[in-house]
mmCIF file of C-alpha atoms in Angstrom:
data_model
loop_
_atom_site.group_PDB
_atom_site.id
_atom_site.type_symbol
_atom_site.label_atom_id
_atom_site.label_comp_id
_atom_site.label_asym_id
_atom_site.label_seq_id
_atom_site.Cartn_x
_atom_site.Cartn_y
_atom_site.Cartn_z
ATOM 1 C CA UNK G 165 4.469 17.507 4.371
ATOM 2 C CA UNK G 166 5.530 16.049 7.484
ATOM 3 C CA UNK G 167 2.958 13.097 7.267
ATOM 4 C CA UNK G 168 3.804 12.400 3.701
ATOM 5 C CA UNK G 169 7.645 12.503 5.183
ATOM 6 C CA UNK G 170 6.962 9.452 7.545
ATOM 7 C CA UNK G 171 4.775 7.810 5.115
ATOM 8 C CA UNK G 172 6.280 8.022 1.798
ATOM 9 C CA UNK G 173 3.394 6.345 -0.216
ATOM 10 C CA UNK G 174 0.900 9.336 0.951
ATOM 11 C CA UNK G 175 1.831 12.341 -1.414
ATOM 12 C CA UNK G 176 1.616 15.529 0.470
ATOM 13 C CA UNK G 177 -1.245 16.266 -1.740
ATOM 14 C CA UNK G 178 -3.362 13.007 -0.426
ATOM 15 C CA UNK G 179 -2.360 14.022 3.467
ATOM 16 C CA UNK G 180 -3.716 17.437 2.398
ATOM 17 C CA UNK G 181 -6.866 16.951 1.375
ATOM 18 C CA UNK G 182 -7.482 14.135 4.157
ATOM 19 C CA UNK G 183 -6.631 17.320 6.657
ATOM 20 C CA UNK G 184 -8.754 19.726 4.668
ATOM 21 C CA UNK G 185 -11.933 17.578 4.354
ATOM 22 C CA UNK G 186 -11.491 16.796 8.646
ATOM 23 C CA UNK G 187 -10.946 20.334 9.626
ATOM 24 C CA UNK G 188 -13.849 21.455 7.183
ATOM 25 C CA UNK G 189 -16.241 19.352 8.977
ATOM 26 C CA UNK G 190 -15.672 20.269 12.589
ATOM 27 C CA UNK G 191 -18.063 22.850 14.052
ATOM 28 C CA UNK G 192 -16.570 25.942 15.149
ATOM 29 C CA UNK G 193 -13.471 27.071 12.053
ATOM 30 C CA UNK G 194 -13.159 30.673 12.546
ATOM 31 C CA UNK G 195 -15.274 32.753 9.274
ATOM 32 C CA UNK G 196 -12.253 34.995 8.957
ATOM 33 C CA UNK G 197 -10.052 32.847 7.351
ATOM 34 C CA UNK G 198 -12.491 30.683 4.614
ATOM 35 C CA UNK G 199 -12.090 34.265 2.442
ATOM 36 C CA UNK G 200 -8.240 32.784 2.416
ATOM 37 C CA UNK G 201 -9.615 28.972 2.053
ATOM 38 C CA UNK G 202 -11.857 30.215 -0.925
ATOM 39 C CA UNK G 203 -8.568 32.057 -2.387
ATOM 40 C CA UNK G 204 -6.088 29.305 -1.798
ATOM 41 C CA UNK G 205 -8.103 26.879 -3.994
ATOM 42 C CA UNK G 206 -7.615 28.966 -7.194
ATOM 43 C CA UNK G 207 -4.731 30.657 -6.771
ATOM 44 C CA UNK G 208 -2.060 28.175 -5.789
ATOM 45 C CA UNK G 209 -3.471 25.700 -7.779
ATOM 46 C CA UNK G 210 -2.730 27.215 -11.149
ATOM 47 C CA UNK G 211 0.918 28.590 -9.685
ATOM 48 C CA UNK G 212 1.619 24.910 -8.367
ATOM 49 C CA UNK G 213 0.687 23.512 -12.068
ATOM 50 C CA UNK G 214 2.428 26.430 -13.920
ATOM 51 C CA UNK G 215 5.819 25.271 -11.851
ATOM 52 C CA UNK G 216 5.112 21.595 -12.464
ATOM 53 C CA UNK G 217 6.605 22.280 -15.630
ATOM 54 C CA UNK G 218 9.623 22.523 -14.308
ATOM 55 C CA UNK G 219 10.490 19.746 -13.799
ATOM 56 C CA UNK G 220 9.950 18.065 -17.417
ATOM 57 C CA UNK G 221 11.910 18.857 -20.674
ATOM 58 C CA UNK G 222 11.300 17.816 -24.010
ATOM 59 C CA UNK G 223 14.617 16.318 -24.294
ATOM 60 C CA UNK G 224 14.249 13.553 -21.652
ATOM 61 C CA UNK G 225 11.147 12.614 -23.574
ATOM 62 C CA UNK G 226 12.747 12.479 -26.691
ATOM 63 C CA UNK G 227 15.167 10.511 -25.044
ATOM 64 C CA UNK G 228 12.942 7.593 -24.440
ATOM 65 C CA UNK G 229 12.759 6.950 -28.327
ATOM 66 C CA UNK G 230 10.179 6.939 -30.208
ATOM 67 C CA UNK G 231 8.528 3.516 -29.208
ATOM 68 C CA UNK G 232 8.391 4.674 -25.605
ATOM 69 C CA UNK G 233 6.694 8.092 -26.536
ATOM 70 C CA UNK G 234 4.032 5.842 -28.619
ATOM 71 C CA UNK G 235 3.107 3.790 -25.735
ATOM 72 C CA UNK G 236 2.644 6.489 -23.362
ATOM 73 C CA UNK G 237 0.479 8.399 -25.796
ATOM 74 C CA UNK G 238 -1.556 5.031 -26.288
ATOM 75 C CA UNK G 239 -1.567 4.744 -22.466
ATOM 76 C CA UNK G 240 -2.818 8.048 -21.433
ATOM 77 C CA UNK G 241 -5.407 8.130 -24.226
ATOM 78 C CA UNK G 242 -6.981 4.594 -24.150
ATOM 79 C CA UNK G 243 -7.026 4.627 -20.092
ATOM 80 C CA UNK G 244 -8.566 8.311 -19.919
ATOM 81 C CA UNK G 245 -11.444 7.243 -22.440
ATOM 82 C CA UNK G 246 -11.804 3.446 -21.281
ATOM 83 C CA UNK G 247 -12.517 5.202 -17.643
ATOM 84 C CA UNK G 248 -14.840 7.581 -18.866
ATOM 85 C CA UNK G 249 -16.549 5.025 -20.656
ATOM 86 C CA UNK G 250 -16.787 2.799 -17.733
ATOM 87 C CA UNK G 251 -17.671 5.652 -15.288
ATOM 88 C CA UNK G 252 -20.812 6.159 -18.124
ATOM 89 C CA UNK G 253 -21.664 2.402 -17.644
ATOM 90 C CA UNK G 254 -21.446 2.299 -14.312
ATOM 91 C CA UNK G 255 -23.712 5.565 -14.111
ATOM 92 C CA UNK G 256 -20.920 7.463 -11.962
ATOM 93 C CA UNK G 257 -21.598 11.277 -12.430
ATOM 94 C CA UNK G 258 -19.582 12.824 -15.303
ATOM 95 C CA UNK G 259 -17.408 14.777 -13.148
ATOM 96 C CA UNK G 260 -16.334 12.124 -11.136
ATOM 97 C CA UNK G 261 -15.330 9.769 -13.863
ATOM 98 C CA UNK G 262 -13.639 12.746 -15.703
ATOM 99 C CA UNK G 263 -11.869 13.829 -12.594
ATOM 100 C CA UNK G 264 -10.898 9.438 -12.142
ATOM 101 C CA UNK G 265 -10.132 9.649 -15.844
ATOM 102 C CA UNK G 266 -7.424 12.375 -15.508
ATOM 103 C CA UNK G 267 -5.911 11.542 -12.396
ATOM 104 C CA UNK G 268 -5.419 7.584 -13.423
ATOM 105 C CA UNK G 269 -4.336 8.195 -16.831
ATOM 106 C CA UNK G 270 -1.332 11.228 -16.567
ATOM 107 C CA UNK G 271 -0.024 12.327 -12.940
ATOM 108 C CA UNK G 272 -2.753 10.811 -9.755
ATOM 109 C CA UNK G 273 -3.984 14.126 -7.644
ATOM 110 C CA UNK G 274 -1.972 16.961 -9.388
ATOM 111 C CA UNK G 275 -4.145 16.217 -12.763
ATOM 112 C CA UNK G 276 -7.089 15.933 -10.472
ATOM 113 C CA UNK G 277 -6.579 19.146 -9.263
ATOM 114 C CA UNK G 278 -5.616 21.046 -12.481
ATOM 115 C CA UNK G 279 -8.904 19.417 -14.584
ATOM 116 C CA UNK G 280 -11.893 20.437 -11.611
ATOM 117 C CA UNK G 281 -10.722 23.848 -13.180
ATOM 118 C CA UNK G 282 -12.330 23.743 -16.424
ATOM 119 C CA UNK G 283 -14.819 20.393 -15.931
ATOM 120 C CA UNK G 284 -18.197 20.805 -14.470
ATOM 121 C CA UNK G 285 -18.106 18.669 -11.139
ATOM 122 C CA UNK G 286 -19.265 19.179 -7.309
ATOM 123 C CA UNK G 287 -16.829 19.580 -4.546
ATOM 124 C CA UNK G 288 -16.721 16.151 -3.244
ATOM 125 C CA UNK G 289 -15.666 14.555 -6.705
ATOM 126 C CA UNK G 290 -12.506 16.206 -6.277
ATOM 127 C CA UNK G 291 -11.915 14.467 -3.066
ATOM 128 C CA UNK G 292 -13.016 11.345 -4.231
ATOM 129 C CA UNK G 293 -11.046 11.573 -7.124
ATOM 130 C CA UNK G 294 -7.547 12.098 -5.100
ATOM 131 C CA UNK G 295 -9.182 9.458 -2.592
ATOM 132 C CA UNK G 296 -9.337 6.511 -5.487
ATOM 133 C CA UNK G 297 -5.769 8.226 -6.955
ATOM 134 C CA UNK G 298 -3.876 6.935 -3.111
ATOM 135 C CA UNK G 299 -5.581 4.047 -2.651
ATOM 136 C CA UNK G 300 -5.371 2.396 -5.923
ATOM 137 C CA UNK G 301 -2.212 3.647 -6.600
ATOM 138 C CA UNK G 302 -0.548 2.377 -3.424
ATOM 139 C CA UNK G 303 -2.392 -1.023 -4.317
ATOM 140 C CA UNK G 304 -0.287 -0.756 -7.934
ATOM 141 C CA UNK G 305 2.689 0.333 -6.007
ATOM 142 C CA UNK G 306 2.650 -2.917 -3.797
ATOM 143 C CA UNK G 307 1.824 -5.074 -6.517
ATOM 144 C CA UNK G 308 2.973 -4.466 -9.512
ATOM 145 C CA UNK G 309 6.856 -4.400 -8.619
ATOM 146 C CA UNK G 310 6.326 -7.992 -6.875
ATOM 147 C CA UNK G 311 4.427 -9.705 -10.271
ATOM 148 C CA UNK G 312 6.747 -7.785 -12.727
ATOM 149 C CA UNK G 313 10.275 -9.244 -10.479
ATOM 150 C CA UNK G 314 8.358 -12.331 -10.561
ATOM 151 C CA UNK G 315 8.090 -12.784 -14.461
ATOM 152 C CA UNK G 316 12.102 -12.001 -14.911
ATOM 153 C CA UNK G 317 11.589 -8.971 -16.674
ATOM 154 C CA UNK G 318 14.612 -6.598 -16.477
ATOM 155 C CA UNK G 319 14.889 -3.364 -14.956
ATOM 156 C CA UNK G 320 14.348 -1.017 -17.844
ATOM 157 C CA UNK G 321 11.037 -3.114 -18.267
ATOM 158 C CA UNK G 322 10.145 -2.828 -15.009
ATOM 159 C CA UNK G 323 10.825 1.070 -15.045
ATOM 160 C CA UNK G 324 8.417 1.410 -17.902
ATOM 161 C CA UNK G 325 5.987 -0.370 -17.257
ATOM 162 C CA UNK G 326 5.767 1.334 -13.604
ATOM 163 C CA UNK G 327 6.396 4.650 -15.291
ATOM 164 C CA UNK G 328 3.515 4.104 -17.335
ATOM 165 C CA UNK G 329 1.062 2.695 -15.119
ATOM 166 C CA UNK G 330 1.379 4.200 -11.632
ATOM 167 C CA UNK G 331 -0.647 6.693 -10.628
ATOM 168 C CA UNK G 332 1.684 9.481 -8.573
ATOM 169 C CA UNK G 333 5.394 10.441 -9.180
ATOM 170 C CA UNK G 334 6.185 9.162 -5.704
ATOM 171 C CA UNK G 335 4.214 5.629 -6.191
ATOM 172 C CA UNK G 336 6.327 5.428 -9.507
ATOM 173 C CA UNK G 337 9.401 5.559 -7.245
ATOM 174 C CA UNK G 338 8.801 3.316 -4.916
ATOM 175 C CA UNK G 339 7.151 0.412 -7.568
ATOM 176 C CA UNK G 340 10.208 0.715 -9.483
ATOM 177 C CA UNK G 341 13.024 0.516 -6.708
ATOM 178 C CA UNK G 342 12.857 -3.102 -6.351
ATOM 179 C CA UNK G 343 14.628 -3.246 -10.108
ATOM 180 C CA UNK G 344 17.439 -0.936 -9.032
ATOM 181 C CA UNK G 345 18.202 2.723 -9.596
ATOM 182 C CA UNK G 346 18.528 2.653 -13.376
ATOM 183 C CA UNK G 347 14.620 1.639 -13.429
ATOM 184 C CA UNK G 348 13.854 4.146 -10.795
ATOM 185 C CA UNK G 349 15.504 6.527 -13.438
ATOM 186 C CA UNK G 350 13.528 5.329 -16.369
ATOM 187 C CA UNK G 351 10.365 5.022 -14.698
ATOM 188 C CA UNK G 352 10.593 8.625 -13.301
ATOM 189 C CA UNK G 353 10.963 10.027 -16.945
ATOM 190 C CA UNK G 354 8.336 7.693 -18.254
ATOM 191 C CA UNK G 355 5.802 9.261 -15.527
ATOM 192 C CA UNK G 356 7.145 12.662 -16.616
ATOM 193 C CA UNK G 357 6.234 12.049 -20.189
ATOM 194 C CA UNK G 358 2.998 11.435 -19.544
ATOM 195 C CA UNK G 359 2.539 14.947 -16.846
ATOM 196 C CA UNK G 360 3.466 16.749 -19.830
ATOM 197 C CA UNK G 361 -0.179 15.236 -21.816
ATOM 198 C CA UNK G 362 -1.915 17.179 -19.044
ATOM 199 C CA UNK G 363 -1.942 20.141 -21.100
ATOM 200 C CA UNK G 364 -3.365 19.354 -24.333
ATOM 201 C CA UNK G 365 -5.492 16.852 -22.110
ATOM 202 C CA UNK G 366 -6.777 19.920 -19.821
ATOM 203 C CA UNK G 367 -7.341 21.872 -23.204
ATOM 204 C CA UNK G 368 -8.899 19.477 -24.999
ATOM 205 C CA UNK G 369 -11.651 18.800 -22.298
ATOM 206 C CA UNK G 370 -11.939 22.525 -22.432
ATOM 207 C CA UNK G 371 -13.069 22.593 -25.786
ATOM 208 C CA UNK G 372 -15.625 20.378 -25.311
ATOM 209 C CA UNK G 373 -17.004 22.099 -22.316
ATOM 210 C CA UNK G 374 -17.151 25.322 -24.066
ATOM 211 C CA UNK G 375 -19.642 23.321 -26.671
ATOM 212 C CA UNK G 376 -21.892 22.208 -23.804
ATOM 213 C CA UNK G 377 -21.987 25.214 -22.113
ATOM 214 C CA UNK G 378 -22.896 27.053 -25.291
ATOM 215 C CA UNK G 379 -25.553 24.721 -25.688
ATOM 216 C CA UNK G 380 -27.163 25.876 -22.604
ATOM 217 C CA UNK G 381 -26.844 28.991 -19.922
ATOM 218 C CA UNK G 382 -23.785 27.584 -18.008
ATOM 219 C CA UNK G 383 -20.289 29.687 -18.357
ATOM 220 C CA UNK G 384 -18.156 29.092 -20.346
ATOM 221 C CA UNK G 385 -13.933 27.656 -19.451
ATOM 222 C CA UNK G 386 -11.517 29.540 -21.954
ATOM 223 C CA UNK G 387 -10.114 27.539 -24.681
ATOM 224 C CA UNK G 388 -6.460 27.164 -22.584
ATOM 225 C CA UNK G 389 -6.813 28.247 -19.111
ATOM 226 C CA UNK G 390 -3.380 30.962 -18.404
ATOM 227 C CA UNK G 391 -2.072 28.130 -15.875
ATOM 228 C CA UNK G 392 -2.448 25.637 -18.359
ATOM 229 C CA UNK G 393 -0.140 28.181 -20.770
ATOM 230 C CA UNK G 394 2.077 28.682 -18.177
ATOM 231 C CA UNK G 395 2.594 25.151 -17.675
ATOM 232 C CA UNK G 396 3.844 24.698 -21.320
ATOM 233 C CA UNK G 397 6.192 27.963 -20.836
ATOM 234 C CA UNK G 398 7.815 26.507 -18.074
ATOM 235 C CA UNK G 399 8.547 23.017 -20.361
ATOM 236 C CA UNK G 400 10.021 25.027 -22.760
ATOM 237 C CA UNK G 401 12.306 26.797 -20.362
ATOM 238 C CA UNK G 402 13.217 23.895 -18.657
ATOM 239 C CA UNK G 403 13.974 22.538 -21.824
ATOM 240 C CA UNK G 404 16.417 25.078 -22.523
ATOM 241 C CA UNK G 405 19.004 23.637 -20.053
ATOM 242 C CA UNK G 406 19.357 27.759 -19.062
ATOM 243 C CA UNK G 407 18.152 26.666 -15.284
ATOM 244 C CA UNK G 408 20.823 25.530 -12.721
ATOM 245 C CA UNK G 409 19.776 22.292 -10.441
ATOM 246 C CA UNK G 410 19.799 24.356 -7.527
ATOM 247 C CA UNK G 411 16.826 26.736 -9.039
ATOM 248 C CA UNK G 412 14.965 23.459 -10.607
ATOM 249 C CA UNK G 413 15.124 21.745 -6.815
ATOM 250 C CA UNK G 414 13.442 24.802 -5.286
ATOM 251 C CA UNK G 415 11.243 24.879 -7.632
ATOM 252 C CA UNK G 416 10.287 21.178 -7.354
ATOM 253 C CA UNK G 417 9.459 21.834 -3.417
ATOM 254 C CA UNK G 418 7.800 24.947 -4.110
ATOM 255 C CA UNK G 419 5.374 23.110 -6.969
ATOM 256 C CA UNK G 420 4.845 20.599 -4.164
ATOM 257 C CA UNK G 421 3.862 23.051 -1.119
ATOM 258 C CA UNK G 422 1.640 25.243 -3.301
ATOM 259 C CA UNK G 423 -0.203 22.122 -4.428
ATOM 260 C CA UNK G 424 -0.889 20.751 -0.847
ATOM 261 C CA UNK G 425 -1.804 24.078 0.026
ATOM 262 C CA UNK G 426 -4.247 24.325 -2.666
ATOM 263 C CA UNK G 427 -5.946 20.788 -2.144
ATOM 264 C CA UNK G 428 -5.849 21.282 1.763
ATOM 265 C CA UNK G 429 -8.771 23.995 0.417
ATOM 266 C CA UNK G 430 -10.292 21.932 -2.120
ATOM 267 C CA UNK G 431 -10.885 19.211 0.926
ATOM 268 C CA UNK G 432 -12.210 21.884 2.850
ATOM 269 C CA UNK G 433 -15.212 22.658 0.855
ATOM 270 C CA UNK G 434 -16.299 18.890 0.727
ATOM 271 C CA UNK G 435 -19.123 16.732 3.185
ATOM 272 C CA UNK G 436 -18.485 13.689 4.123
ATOM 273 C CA UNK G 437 -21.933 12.564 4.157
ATOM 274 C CA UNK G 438 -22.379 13.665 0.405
ATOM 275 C CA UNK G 439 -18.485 12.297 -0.348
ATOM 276 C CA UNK G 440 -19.791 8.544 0.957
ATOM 277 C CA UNK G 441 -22.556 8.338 -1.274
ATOM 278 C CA UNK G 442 -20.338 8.047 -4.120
ATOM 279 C CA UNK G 443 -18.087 5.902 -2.400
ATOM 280 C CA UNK G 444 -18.738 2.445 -3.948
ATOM 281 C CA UNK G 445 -19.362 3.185 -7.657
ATOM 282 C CA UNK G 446 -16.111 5.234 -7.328
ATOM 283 C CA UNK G 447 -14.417 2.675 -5.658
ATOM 284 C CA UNK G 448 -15.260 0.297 -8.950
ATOM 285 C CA UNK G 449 -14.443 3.032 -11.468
ATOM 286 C CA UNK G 450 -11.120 3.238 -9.505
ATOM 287 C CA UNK G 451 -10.355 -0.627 -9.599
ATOM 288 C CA UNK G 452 -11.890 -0.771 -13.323
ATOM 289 C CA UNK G 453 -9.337 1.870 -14.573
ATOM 290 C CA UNK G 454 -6.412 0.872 -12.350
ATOM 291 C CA UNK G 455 -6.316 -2.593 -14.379
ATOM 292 C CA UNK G 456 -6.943 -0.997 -17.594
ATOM 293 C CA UNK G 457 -3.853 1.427 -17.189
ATOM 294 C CA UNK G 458 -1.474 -1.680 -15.853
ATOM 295 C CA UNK G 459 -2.771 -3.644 -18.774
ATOM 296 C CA UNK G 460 -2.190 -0.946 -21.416
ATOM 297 C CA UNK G 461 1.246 -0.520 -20.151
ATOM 298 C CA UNK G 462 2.978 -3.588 -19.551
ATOM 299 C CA UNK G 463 1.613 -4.494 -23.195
ATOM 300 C CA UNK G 464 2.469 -1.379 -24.852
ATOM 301 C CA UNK G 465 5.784 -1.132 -22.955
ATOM 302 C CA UNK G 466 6.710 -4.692 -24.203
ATOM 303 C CA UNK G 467 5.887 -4.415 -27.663
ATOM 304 C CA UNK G 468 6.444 -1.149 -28.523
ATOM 305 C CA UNK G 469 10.354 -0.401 -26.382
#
């Protein structure tokens, strides 16, 4: 948190899993606590996505109108099956360019996190995964802002387009402020709009999964995972206005520390030595799907809003 404080372009969640994966590989980390290490990677997880929730209601989606909505749904869908269709090309393993897929195309380590739940994958995807999610984004954070100023677009144009390409909440911010705080406001809810596709997304993927694993011995992910349900129950309350800004601000920290917490342990389980040998196809599935989000939404942003 403190790291993330002092450089706001690395999300707490990207400092935490650059921690975990160092600590796990120095000799000597007492066996008494990987019982809790082995606990916190399941169990705040799910509670961190369940409270994510929070901090979306349907309202400020409908809000957008209905061309907005369009283009993030076009967004989200085309970049999460362009990237898995690339990742198949480029012979990346499947839970690597599913894990690329879902971080790229919704909300950068957070969807990461919430899809290793119910994809088949090895411990080291997930770290590569949030690895490609910081650098690339930062890269779109940078640039983007700089080439969209540069073309005279104005700042509600701006806000989508970062809204709808960026890869984490914070790198949304940050693209956008160049265009003033009425993109910055736009582009936030944008990015929200498309957190909220990480259920059905997360479900959907589960479905599939369940056919594969039925086709062999493998166990098989429920059809929703319970987080994944709580995540839409806390939408729906959110929605309801019934929550006061001083409840919905806790909760926002609270979504954030149980996250970092959680991918502190997922970076614990992972080698580096097995994490660098899928360093450079990653690093093109990363660059691959990074343009095809920022081309799917500054031309769905500008034709559709």
């Amino acid at each position: 948190m403190v790291i993330s404080g002092l450089v706001p372009a690395v999300s707490a969640l990207t400092a935490a899993v650059v921690l975990g994966i160092v600590i796990g590989n120095v000799p000597g980390f007492p066996a008494a606590a990987r019982p809790g290490i082995a606990w916190s990677t399941k169990k705040l997880l799910r509670v961190g996505v369940v409270l994510l929730g929070l901090q979306l209601s349907v309202t400020q989606v409908l809000g957008l109108g209905a061309g907005t909505v369009v283009a993030v749904l076009l967004i989200v869908g085309l970049t999460f099956l362009g990237t898995l269709l690339i990742g198949r090309l480029m012979g990346v393993p499947r839970g690597l360019s599913m894990l690329v897929a879902t971080g790229f195309s919704i909300c950068g380590a957070s969807a990461v996190a919430a899809m290793e739940s119910v994809v088949e994958r090895d411990d080291e995807d997930v770290a590569t995964g949030v690895a490609m999610v910081t650098v690339f984004g930062t890269i779109s954070m940078l640039a983007l802002p700089a080439v969209l100023v540069g073309l005279g677009l104005s700042g509600g144009e701006i806000g989508r387009i970062a809204g709808g390409s960026v890869h984490e909440v914070a790198q949304v911010v940050a693209a956008a402020s160049p265009a003033g705080a009425a993109a910055v406001a736009i582009a936030v809810v944008v990015k929200l709009s498309r957190v909220v596709l990480l259920a059905p997304m997360v479900t959907a993927v589960s479905l599939v999964e369940r056919r594969r694993s039925s086709a062999g011995s493998g166990k098989r992910p429920p059809i929703m995972p319970l987080f994944v349900l709580g995540f839409l129950v806390a939408v729906a309350v959110r929605s309801t206005g019934v929550l006061p800004e001083a409840v919905l601000d806790g909760a926002k920290q609270l979504t954030t520390l149980l996250l970092t917490g959680a991918l502190f342990a997922l970076g614990f389980a992972v080698r580096i030595k097995i994490l660098l040998r899928n360093g450079p196809k990653a690093f093109a599935l990363g660059a691959c799907s990074t343009l095809l989000v920022t081309v799917l939404g500054c031309t769905t942003m500008l034709t559709l809003t």
